[in-house]
Coordinates of C-alpha atoms and ligand atoms in Angstrom, one line a residue:
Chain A
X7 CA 92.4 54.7 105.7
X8 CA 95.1 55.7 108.1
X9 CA 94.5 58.8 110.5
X10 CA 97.5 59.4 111.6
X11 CA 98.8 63.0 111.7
X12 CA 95.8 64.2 114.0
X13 CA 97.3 63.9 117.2
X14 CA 100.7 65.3 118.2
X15 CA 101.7 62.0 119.6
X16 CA 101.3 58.8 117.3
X17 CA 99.0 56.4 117.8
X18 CA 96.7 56.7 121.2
X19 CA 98.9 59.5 123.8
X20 CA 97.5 57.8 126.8
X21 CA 97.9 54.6 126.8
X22 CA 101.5 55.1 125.4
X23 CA 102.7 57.5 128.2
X24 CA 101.4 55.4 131.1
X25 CA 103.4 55.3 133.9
X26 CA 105.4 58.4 133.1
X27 CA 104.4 60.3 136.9
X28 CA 106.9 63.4 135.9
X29 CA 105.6 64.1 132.5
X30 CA 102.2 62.2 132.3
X31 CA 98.8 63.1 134.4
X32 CA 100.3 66.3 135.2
X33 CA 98.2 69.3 135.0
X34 CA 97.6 70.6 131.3
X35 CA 98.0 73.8 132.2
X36 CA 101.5 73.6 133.9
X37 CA 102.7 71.7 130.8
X38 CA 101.6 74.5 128.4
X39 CA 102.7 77.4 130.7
X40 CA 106.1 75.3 130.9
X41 CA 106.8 75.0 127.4
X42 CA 105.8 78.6 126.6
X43 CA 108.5 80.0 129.5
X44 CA 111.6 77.3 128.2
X45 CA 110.8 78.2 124.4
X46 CA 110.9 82.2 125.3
X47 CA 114.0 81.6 127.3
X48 CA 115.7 79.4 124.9
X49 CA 114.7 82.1 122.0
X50 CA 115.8 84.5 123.6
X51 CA 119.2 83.5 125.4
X52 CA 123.1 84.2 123.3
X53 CA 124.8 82.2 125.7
X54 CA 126.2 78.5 124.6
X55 CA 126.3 77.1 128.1
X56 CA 122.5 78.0 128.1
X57 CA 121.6 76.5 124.7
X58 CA 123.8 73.6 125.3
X59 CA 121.8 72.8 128.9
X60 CA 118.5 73.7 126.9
X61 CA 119.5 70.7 124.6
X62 CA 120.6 68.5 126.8
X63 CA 117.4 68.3 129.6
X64 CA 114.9 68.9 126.4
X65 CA 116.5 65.3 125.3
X66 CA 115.9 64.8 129.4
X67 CA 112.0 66.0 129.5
X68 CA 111.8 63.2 126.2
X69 CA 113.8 60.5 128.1
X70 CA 111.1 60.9 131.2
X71 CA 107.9 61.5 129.0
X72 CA 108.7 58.0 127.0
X73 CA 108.3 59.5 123.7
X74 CA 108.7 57.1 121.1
X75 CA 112.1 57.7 119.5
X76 CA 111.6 57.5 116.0
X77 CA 108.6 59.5 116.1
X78 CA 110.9 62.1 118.2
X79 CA 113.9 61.5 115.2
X80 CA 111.0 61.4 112.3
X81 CA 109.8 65.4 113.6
X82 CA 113.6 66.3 114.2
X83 CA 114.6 65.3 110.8
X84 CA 112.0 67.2 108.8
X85 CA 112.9 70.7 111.7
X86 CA 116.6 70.4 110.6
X87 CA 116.3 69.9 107.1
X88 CA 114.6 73.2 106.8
X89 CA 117.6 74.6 108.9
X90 CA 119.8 73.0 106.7
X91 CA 119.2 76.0 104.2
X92 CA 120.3 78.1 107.0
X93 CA 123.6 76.6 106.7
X94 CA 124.1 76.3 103.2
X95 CA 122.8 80.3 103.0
X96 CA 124.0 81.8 106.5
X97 CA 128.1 81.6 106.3
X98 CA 128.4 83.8 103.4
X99 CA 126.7 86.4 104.5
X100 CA 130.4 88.9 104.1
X101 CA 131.6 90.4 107.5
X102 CA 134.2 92.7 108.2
X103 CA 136.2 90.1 109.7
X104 CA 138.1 87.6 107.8
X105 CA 136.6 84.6 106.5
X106 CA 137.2 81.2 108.7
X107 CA 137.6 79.0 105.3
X108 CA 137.9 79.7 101.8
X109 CA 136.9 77.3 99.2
X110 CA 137.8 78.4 96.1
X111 CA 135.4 81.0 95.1
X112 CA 133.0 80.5 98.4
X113 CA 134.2 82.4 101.4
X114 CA 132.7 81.3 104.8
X115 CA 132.3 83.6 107.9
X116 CA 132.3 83.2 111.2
X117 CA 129.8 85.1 112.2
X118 CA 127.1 83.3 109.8
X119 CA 128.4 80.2 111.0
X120 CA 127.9 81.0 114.4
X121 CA 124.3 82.5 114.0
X122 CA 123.4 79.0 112.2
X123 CA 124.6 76.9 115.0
X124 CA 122.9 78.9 117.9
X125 CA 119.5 79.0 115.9
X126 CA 120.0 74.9 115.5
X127 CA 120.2 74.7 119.2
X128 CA 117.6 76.9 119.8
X129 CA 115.2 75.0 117.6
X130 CA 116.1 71.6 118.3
X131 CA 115.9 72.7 122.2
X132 CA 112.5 74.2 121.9
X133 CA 110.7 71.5 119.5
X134 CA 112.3 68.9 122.3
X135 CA 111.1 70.5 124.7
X136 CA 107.3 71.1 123.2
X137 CA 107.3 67.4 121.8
X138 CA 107.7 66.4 125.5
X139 CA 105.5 68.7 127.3
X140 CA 102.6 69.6 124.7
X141 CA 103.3 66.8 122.7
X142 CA 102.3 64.4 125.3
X143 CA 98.8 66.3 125.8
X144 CA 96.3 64.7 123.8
X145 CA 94.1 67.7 121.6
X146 CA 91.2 67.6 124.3
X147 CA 93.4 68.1 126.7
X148 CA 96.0 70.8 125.5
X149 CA 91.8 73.1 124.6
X150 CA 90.9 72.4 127.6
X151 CA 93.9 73.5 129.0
X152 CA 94.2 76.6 127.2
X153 CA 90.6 77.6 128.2
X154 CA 91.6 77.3 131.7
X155 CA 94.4 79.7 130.6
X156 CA 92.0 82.1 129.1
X157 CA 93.4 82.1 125.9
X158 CA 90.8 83.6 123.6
X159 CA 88.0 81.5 123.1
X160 CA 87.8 81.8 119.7
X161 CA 92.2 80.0 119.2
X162 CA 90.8 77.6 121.1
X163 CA 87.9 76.2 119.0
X164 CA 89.7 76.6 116.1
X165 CA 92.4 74.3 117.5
X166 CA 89.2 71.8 118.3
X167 CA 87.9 72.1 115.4
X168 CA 91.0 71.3 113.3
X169 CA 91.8 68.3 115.1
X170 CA 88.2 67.3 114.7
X171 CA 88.0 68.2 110.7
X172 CA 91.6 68.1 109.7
X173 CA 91.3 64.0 108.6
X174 CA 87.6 64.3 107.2
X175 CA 89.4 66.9 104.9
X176 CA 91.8 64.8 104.1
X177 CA 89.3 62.0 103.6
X178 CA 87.5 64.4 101.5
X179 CA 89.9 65.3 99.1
X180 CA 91.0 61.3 99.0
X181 CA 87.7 60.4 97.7
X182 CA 87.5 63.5 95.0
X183 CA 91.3 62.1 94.0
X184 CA 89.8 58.6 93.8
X185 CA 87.0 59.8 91.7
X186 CA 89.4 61.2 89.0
X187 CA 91.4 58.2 88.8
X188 CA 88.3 55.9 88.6
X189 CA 87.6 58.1 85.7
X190 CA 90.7 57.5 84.0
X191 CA 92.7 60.6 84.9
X192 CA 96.0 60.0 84.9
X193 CA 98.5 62.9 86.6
X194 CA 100.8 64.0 83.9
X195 CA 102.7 67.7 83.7
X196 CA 100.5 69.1 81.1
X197 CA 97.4 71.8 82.0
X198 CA 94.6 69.4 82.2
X199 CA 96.5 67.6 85.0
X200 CA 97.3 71.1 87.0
X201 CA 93.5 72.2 86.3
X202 CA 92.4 68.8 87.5
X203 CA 94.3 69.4 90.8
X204 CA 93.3 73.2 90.9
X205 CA 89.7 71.9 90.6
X206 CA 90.3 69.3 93.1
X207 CA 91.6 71.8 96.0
X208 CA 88.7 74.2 95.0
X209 CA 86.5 71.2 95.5
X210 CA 87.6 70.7 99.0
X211 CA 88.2 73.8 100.1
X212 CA 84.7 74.5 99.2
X213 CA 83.6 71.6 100.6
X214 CA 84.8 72.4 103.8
X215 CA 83.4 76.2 103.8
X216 CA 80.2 74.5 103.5
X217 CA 80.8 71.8 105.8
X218 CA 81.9 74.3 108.3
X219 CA 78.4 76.0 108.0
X220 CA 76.3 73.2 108.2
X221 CA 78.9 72.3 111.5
X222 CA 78.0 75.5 113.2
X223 CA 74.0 75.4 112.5
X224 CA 74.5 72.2 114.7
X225 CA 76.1 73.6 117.5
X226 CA 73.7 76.4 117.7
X227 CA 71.0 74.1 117.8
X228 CA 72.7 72.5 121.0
X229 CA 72.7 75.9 122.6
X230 CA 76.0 77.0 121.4
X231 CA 76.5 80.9 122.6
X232 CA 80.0 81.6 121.8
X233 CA 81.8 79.7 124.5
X234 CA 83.0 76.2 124.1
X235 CA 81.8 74.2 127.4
X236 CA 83.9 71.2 128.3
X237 CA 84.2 68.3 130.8
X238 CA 86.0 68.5 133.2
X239 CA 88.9 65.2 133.4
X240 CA 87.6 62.5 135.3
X241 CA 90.7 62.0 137.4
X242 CA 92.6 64.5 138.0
X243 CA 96.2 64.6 138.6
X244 CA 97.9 62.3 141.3
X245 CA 99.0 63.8 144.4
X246 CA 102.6 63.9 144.3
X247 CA 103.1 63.9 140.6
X248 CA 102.4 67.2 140.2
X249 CA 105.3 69.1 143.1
X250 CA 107.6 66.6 141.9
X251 CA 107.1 67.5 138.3
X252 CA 106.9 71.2 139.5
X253 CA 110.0 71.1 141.2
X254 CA 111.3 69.7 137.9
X255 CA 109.7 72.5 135.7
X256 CA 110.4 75.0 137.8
X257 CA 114.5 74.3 138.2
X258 CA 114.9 73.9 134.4
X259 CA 113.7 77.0 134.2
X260 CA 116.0 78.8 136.6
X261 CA 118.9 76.9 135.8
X262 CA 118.2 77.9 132.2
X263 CA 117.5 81.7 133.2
X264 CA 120.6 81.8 135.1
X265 CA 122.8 79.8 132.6
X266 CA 121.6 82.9 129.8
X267 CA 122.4 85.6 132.0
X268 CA 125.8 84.7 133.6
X269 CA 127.8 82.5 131.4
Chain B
X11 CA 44.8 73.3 114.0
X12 CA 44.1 70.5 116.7
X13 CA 42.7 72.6 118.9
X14 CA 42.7 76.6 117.9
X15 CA 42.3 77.6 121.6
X16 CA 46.0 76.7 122.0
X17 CA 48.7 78.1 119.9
X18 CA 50.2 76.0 117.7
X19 CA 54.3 74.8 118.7
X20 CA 55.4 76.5 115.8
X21 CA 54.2 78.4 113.2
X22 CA 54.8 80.4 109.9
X23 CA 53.0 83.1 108.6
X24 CA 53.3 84.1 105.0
X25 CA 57.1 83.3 105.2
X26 CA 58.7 83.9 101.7
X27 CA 61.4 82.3 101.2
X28 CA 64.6 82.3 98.7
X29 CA 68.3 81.1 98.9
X30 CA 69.7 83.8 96.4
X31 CA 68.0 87.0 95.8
X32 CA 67.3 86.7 92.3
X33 CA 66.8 83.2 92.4
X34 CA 63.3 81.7 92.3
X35 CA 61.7 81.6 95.8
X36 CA 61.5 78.4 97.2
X37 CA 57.9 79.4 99.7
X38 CA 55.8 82.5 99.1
X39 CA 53.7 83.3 101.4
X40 CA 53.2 79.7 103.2
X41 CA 51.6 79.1 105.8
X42 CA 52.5 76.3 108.3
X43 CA 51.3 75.4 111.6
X44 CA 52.8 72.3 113.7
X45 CA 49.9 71.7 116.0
X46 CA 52.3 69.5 118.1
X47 CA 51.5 66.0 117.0
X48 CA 53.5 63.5 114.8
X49 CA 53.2 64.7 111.6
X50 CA 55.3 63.4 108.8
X51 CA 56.7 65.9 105.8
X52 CA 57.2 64.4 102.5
X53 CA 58.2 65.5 99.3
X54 CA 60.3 65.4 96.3
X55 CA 64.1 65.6 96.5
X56 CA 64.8 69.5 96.1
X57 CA 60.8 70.2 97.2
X58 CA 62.0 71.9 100.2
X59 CA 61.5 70.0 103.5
X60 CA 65.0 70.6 104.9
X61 CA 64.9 74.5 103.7
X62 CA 61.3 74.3 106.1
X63 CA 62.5 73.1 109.3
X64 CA 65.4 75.2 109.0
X65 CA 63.3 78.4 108.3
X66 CA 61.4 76.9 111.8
X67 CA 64.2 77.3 114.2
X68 CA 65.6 80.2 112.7
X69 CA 69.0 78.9 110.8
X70 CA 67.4 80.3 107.6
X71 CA 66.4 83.7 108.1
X72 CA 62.8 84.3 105.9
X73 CA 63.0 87.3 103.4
X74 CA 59.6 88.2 105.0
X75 CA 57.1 86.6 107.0
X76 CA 57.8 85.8 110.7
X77 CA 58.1 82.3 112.6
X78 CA 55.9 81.7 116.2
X79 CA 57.1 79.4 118.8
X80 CA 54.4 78.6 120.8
X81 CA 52.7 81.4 119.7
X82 CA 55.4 83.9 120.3
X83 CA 57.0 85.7 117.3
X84 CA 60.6 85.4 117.1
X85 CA 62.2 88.8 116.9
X86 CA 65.2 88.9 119.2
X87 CA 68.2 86.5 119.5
X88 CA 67.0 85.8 123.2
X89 CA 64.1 84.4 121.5
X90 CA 66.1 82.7 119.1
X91 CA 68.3 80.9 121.4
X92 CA 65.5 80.1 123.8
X93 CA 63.6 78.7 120.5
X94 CA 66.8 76.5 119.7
X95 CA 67.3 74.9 123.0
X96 CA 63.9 73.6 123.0
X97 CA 64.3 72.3 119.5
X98 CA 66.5 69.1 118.7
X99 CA 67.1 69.1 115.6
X100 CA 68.2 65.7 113.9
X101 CA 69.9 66.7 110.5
X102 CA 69.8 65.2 107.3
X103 CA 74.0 65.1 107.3
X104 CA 74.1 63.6 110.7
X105 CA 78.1 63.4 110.4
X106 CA 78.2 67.7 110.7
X107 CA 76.7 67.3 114.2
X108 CA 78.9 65.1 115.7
X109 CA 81.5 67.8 116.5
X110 CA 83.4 66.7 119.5
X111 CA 86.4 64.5 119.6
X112 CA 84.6 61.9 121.5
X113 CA 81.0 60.7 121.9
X114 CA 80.7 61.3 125.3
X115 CA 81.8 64.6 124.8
X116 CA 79.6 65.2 122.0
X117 CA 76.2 63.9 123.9
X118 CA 77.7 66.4 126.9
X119 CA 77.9 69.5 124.8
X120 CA 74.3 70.3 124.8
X121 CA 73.7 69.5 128.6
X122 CA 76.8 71.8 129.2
X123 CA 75.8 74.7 127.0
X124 CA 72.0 74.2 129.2
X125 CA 74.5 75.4 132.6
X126 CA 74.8 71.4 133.8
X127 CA 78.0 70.5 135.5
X128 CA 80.4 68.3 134.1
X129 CA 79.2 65.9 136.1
X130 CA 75.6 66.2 135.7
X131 CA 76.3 66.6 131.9
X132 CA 78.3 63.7 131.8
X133 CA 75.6 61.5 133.6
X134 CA 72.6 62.7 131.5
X135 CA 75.0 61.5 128.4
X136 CA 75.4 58.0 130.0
X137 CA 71.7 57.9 130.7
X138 CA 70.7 59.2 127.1
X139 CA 73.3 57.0 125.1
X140 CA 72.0 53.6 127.6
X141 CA 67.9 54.9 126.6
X142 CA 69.6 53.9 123.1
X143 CA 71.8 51.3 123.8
X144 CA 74.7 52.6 122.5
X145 CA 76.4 53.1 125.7
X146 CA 79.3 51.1 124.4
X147 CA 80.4 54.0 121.9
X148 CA 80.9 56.5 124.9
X149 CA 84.7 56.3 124.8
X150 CA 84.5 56.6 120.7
X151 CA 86.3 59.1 119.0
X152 CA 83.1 60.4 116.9
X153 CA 84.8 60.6 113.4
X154 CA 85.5 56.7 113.1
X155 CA 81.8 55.8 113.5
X156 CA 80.1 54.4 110.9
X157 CA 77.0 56.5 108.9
X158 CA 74.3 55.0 111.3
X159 CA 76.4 54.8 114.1
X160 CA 76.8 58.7 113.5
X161 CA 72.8 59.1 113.2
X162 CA 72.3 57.3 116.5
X163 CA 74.7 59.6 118.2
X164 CA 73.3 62.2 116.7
X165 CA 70.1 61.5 118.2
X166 CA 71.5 61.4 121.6
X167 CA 73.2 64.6 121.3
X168 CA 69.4 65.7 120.3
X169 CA 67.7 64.0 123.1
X170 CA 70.3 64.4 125.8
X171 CA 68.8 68.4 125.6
X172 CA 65.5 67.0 126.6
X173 CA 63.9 69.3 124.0
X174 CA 60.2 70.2 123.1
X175 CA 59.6 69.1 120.0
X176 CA 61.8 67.0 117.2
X177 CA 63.1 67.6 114.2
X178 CA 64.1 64.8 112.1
X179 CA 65.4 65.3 108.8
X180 CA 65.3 61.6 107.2
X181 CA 66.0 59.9 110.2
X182 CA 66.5 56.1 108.6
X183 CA 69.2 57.2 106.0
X184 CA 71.6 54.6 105.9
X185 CA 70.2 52.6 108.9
X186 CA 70.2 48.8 108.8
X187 CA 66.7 47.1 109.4
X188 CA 67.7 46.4 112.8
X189 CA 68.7 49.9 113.4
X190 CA 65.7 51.0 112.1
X191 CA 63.6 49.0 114.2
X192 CA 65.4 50.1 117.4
X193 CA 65.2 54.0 116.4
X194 CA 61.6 53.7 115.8
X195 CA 61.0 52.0 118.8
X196 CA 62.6 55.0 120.4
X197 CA 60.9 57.2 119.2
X198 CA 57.3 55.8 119.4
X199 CA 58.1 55.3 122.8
X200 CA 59.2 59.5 123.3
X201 CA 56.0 61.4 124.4
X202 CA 57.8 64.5 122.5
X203 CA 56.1 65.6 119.2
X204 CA 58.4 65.5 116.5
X205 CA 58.0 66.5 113.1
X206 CA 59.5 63.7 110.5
X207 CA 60.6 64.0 107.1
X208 CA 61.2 60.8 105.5
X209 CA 60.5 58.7 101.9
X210 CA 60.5 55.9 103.9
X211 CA 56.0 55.0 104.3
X212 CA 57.0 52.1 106.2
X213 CA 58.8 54.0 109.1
X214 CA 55.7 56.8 108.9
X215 CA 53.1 55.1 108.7
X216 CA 54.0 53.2 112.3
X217 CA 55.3 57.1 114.0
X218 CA 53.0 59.9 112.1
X219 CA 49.5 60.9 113.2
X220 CA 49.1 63.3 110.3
X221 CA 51.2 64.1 106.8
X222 CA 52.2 67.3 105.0
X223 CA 52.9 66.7 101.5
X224 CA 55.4 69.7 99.8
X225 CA 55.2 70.5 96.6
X226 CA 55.7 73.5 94.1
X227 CA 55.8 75.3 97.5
X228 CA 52.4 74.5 99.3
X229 CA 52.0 72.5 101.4
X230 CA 49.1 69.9 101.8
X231 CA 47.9 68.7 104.8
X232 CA 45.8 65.3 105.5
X233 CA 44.9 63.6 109.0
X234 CA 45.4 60.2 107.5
X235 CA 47.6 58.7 105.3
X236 CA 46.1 58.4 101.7
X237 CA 46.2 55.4 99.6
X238 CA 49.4 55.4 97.6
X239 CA 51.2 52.5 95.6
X240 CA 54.4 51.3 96.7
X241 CA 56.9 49.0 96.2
X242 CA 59.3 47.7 98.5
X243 CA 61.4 44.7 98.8
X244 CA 60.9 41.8 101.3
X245 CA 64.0 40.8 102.8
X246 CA 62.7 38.1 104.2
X247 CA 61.0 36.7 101.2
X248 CA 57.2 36.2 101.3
X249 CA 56.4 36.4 104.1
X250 CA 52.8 38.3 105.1
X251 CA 52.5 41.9 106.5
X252 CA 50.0 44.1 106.7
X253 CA 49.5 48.0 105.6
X254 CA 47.6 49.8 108.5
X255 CA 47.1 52.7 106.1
X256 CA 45.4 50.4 103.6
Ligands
ATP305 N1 72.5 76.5 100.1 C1 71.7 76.6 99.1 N2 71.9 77.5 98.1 C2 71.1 77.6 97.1 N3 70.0 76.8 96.9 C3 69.7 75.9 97.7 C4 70.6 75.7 98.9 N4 70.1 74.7 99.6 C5 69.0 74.2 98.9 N5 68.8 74.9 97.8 C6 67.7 74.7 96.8 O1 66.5 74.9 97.5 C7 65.6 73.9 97.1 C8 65.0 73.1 98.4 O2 66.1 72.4 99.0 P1 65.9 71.5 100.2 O3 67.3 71.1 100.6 O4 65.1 72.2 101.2 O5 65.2 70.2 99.6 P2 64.7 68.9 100.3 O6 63.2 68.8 100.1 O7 65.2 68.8 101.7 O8 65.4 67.8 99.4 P3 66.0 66.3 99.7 O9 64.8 65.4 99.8 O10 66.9 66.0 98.6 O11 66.7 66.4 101.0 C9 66.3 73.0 96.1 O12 65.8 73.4 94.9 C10 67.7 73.3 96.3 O13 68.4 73.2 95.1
MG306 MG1 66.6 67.6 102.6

């Protein structure tokens, strides 16, 4: 059974990225604060020049953290397709000015047009720029990270405890879907088959209620109080990775900053 | 019930007991000492054991009746959580308690949650994991491991909080003979007293002391094994062996 879909990153993150000293073995928690300043800026800058940059060093940050290119192409695709209806829906939206095309009885408007392009930038810059930067954290790393942030406690075992459960789930409800077709059941568009499926989500969503239970008696049976403990990385950061990479961080940002303010 | 000058480890007193309220209760007023040997609990599937050591360390909460830790009652959630961390607890689903991405992680919960550094913790995981030989798994991501695998780790994560007393909820589930062997060696060689609840004779009658049989709710209690009939295969054809309990 494959069990892929768990990580960010296919396959194992750290042996893939090795050798990467501006996006690899640098500190989680510069990564995440990183990501979290270029997205706001990106979101929240009109200016073309900005969301052009944005685009062009997010393709940059993926270059340096030798992300594989079809997985980077694979996550773009499914991004822009949902955009896609941002397109097709956005340019007729009617504005007082006069429409930029008319095709027959479909009128398109600048303005719509306009709005759909900058939100494409915007979201192809910012998912660039997260594959690259959080995207090269494995899941351990990106909690442990976030603890050391002090994001709420709570976020953060949730997170663990997804990328711990998420492919038993999945196993789960593989095994319940095996069972039916070993039993002859044959997926068809007709009630028994939408009951079937209806059953077999119940199934696994109970499944996982009481999975979840039997999970946390176990953990308070290790001493569990509420906060998640967890190791500390056995090698920490390089020297000079981390000012090089912060240097790098750090003018993105600025040059970003300014871009969306003066031009 | 050893010796009544000293409190038992754990204890219930009239403890009734039931899942749903209307339901039928599964114990009314039982009585249950663990003196603090190596007593075996067996029983019919359904008869209760699981429901019994969980009522012990407080998961299940009793309708009424009250559980003692070393003669102590347990009333507050201090008490609780002290009575936990003294406890390991090996459960019948051994894949729930493997909870961590990795097994080294996993082994180091415990031992982190006890106020150990990461470094200590991480060296009392090594040192647990090579007591079992399974020191090759460390770097395991705990979800791939296979059903034994899992039970061994599991133990570890148990033993790694250098705890008290034992529970083991059919330890030997879907272990191979070898494995077997290896976890009961283990465990004979543990001076911890451990309550066991197994249907395996073979694996209690080398590790228990004393029995508990559970049925309809009460429990029976007998310092020897009795005489039973059994049947088991021989794996290695017909070859001789001999019963101690016999
Ligand atoms: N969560 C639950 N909700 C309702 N009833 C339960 C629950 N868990 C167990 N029971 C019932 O309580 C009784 C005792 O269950 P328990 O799991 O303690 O048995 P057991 O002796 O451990 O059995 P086994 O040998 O199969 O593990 C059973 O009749 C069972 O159906
Ligand atoms: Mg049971």
């Amino acid at each position: 059974m494959q069990y892929s879909g768990y990580t960010l990153t296919s396959g194992n993150s750290q042996s893939k990225l090795l050798n990467s000293p501006l996006m690899e073995r640098v500190d989680a928690r510069l990564k995440i604060v990183t990501a979290g300043l270029l997205s706001l800026v990106l979101a929240s800058s009109q200016s073309l020049s900005c969301l052009l940059a944005g685009l062009i060093l997010a393709v940059v940050y993926c270059i340096l953290g030798r992300l594989n290119t079809w997985w980077v192409l694979k996550r773009l695709l499914s991004l822009n397709l949902f955009i896609l209806f941002l397109w097709l829906t956005l340019p007729l939206a009617k504005t007082p000015s006069p429409p930029v095309i008319t095709l027959g009885w479909v009128s398109l408007y600048k303005e719509g047009l306009f709005l759909a392009m900058i939100i494409t930038m915007k979201s192809n810059g910012i998912m660039l720029f997260l594959m690259s930067l959080i995207g090269t954290l494995s899941i351990p790393e990106l909690c442990r990270g976030l603890q050391q942030l002090r994001v709420p406690s709570r976020f953060v075992q949730l997170l663990g405890a997804t990328y711990r459960y998420i492919a038993v789930i999945k196993e789960e409800y593989q095994r319940l879907y095996q069972a039916a077709l070993l039993r002859g059941f044959v997926p068809g568009t007709n009630l028994h088959t939408y009951r079937t499926y209806g059953y077999l989500i119940a199934m696994t969503l109970l499944r996982s209620k009481i999975r979840a239970e039997r999970v946390h008696k176990a953990m308070l049976m290790r001493g569990f109080t509420g906060i998640y403990p967890m190791l500390s990385p056995d090698s920490p950061a390089p020297p000079g990775a981390t000012p090089l990479s912060l240097l790098l961080f750090s003018s993105t940002f600025l040059l970003l900053t300014l871009l969306s303010f003066f031009w | 019930m050893q010796n009544p000058t000293q409190a038992p480890l754990l204890e219930l007193r009239k403890v009734t007991f039931s899942y749903e309220q209307r339901a039928k209760p599964v114990f009314e007023q039982l009585d249950f000492s663990f003196p603090g040997n190596r007593m075996g609990l067996i029983g019919d599937n359904g008869s209760g054991k699981t429901t019994l050591l969980h009522l012990l360390v407080g998961l299940l909460k009793p309708t009424t009746g009250m559980v003692y830790f070393q003669g102590n009652p347990i009333q507050s959630d201090t008490d609780l959580v002290q009575l936990r961390r003294s406890v390991g607890m090996v459960f019948q689903q051994a894949d729930d308690q493997l909870f961590c991405p990795t097994v080294l992680e996993d082994v180091a919960f415990g031992p982190l949650n006890l106020g150990q550094t990461s470094r200590q913790a991480k060296a009392t995981a090594l040192e647990v994991l090579q007591l079992l030989r399974m020191e090759n798994y460390i770097e395991r991501i705990t979800h791939t491991l296979s059903g034994g695998e899992k039970r061994m780790i599991a133990l570890a994560t148990v033993l790694a909080m250098n705890p008290k007393v034992l529970l083991l909820d059919e330890p030997t589930n879907d272990l191979d003979r070898t494995a077997k062997n290896r976890l009961l060696t283990t465990l004979q060689a543990l001076e911890i007293p451990m309550i066991i609840i197994s249907h395996d004779w073979d694996l209690l009658s080398k590790l228990a002391d004393g029995y508990v049989a559970l049925e309809n709710g009460k429990l029976t209690f007998s310092e020897q094994m009795e005489i039973h009939n059994h049947k088991h295969a021989h794996p290695m054809g017909s070859h001789t062996h001999e019963h101690q309990h016999c």
